[in-house]
Every structure is written in C-alpha cells, then in structure tokens.
Amino acid sequence: MTNPSAASAANLPLIEDMYDRWRRDPQSVDPSWTFFFDGFQAGMDRSGSAPATKDGSDHIGISRLIRRYRDLGHLV
C-alpha cells in the first residue's frame, strides 16, 4: 500500500473485504497491503488493552469532547 490515504473510512468496506481475503490467503491481495495488515493484526494482538465498554459511553464522551473543543476551543 503506497498511499496511506487509501486507509480511510470512505474505503472501509473495501479494506474489510481485503482484510478478510488476506486472513484466508495472504497471497490473494496485493503484496503492498501485507505490511498494513500485519501492523493491524499486531495492534489487535496486544495484551493489556483496556476492555471495550458495552454501552459505548467512552465513544460518546470522546465525541462530545471533540465537538466542544471545536465549538469552544478558541476560548481556551
């Protein structure tokens, strides 16, 4: 993968499909994606990560913080 901007939310369905194919057969996708998927897999395999919240409250709180910073950050 020579263009890191290809890994954006707009391309998520394509990337998920390629990742599934890569997990089944790494030779089935372009070799340039191997480094990307290896790094992604290593990130998922890390131990000691915080457990995910069931209700998504962390995500909601972070989204609110970002929105407030965008709206009021210039006052800080």
PDB file of C-alpha atoms in Angstrom:
ATOM      1  CA  MET A   1       0.000   0.000   0.000  1.00  0.00           C
ATOM      2  CA  THR A   2       1.867   3.029  -1.225  1.00  0.00           C
ATOM      3  CA  ASN A   3      -0.831   5.592  -0.481  1.00  0.00           C
ATOM      4  CA  PRO A   4      -1.700   5.768   3.242  1.00  0.00           C
ATOM      5  CA  SER A   5      -4.738   7.935   2.487  1.00  0.00           C
ATOM      6  CA  ALA A   6      -6.372   4.847   0.957  1.00  0.00           C
ATOM      7  CA  ALA A   7      -6.927   3.639   4.527  1.00  0.00           C
ATOM      8  CA  SER A   8      -9.809   5.981   5.263  1.00  0.00           C
ATOM      9  CA  ALA A   9     -13.349   5.474   6.497  1.00  0.00           C
ATOM     10  CA  ALA A  10     -14.664   6.014   2.970  1.00  0.00           C
ATOM     11  CA  ASN A  11     -12.842   2.864   1.863  1.00  0.00           C
ATOM     12  CA  LEU A  12     -13.730   0.789   4.925  1.00  0.00           C
ATOM     13  CA  PRO A  13     -15.885  -1.828   3.125  1.00  0.00           C
ATOM     14  CA  LEU A  14     -13.124  -2.422   0.575  1.00  0.00           C
ATOM     15  CA  ILE A  15     -10.441  -2.644   3.267  1.00  0.00           C
ATOM     16  CA  GLU A  16     -12.545  -5.040   5.368  1.00  0.00           C
ATOM     17  CA  ASP A  17     -13.094  -7.270   2.335  1.00  0.00           C
ATOM     18  CA  MET A  18      -9.384  -7.261   1.508  1.00  0.00           C
ATOM     19  CA  TYR A  19      -8.519  -7.978   5.149  1.00  0.00           C
ATOM     20  CA  ASP A  20     -10.864 -10.983   5.205  1.00  0.00           C
ATOM     21  CA  ARG A  21      -9.319 -12.272   1.979  1.00  0.00           C
ATOM     22  CA  TRP A  22      -5.813 -11.636   3.363  1.00  0.00           C
ATOM     23  CA  ARG A  23      -6.590 -13.584   6.549  1.00  0.00           C
ATOM     24  CA  ARG A  24      -7.683 -16.581   4.486  1.00  0.00           C
ATOM     25  CA  ASP A  25      -4.880 -16.307   1.901  1.00  0.00           C
ATOM     26  CA  PRO A  26      -2.233 -13.547   2.166  1.00  0.00           C
ATOM     27  CA  GLN A  27      -1.324 -14.122  -1.490  1.00  0.00           C
ATOM     28  CA  SER A  28      -4.843 -13.141  -2.615  1.00  0.00           C
ATOM     29  CA  VAL A  29      -4.255  -9.399  -2.126  1.00  0.00           C
ATOM     30  CA  ASP A  30      -1.590  -7.068  -3.433  1.00  0.00           C
ATOM     31  CA  PRO A  31       1.680  -7.591  -1.507  1.00  0.00           C
ATOM     32  CA  SER A  32       1.806  -3.892  -0.613  1.00  0.00           C
ATOM     33  CA  TRP A  33      -1.087  -4.458   1.794  1.00  0.00           C
ATOM     34  CA  THR A  34       0.779  -7.120   3.789  1.00  0.00           C
ATOM     35  CA  PHE A  35       2.642  -4.541   5.881  1.00  0.00           C
ATOM     36  CA  PHE A  36      -0.618  -2.706   6.622  1.00  0.00           C
ATOM     37  CA  PHE A  37      -2.495  -5.851   7.648  1.00  0.00           C
ATOM     38  CA  ASP A  38       0.458  -7.206   9.646  1.00  0.00           C
ATOM     39  CA  GLY A  39       0.512  -3.975  11.643  1.00  0.00           C
ATOM     40  CA  PHE A  40      -3.243  -4.066  12.086  1.00  0.00           C
ATOM     41  CA  GLN A  41      -3.074  -7.659  13.308  1.00  0.00           C
ATOM     42  CA  ALA A  42      -0.235  -6.792  15.717  1.00  0.00           C
ATOM     43  CA  GLY A  43      -2.356  -3.995  17.168  1.00  0.00           C
ATOM     44  CA  MET A  44      -5.234  -6.391  17.743  1.00  0.00           C
ATOM     45  CA  ASP A  45      -2.957  -8.949  19.404  1.00  0.00           C
ATOM     46  CA  ARG A  46      -1.638  -6.527  22.040  1.00  0.00           C
ATOM     47  CA  SER A  47      -2.269  -7.624  25.566  1.00  0.00           C
ATOM     48  CA  GLY A  48      -3.160  -5.232  28.342  1.00  0.00           C
ATOM     49  CA  SER A  49      -5.501  -3.101  26.309  1.00  0.00           C
ATOM     50  CA  ALA A  50      -8.471  -1.557  28.016  1.00  0.00           C
ATOM     51  CA  PRO A  51     -11.672  -3.575  27.808  1.00  0.00           C
ATOM     52  CA  ALA A  52     -14.326  -2.252  25.479  1.00  0.00           C
ATOM     53  CA  THR A  53     -17.363  -0.711  27.084  1.00  0.00           C
ATOM     54  CA  LYS A  54     -20.653  -2.420  26.362  1.00  0.00           C
ATOM     55  CA  ASP A  55     -22.706   0.741  26.074  1.00  0.00           C
ATOM     56  CA  GLY A  56     -20.255   2.809  24.031  1.00  0.00           C
ATOM     57  CA  SER A  57     -20.179   5.586  26.618  1.00  0.00           C
ATOM     58  CA  ASP A  58     -16.451   6.140  26.086  1.00  0.00           C
ATOM     59  CA  HIS A  59     -17.030   6.787  22.400  1.00  0.00           C
ATOM     60  CA  ILE A  60     -19.907   9.144  23.106  1.00  0.00           C
ATOM     61  CA  GLY A  61     -17.871  11.038  25.691  1.00  0.00           C
ATOM     62  CA  ILE A  62     -14.931  11.414  23.333  1.00  0.00           C
ATOM     63  CA  SER A  63     -17.207  12.602  20.525  1.00  0.00           C
ATOM     64  CA  ARG A  64     -18.716  15.214  22.843  1.00  0.00           C
ATOM     65  CA  LEU A  65     -15.269  16.359  23.958  1.00  0.00           C
ATOM     66  CA  ILE A  66     -14.144  16.781  20.356  1.00  0.00           C
ATOM     67  CA  ARG A  67     -17.315  18.675  19.432  1.00  0.00           C
ATOM     68  CA  ARG A  68     -16.971  21.014  22.425  1.00  0.00           C
ATOM     69  CA  TYR A  69     -13.316  21.629  21.657  1.00  0.00           C
ATOM     70  CA  ARG A  70     -14.230  22.503  18.074  1.00  0.00           C
ATOM     71  CA  ASP A  71     -17.014  24.830  19.219  1.00  0.00           C
ATOM     72  CA  LEU A  72     -15.313  26.459  22.212  1.00  0.00           C
ATOM     73  CA  GLY A  73     -11.603  25.666  21.878  1.00  0.00           C
ATOM     74  CA  HIS A  74     -10.785  29.143  20.665  1.00  0.00           C
ATOM     75  CA  LEU A  75     -11.844  30.486  24.086  1.00  0.00           C
ATOM     76  CA  VAL A  76      -9.242  28.471  25.989  1.00  0.00           C
TER      77      VAL A  76
END
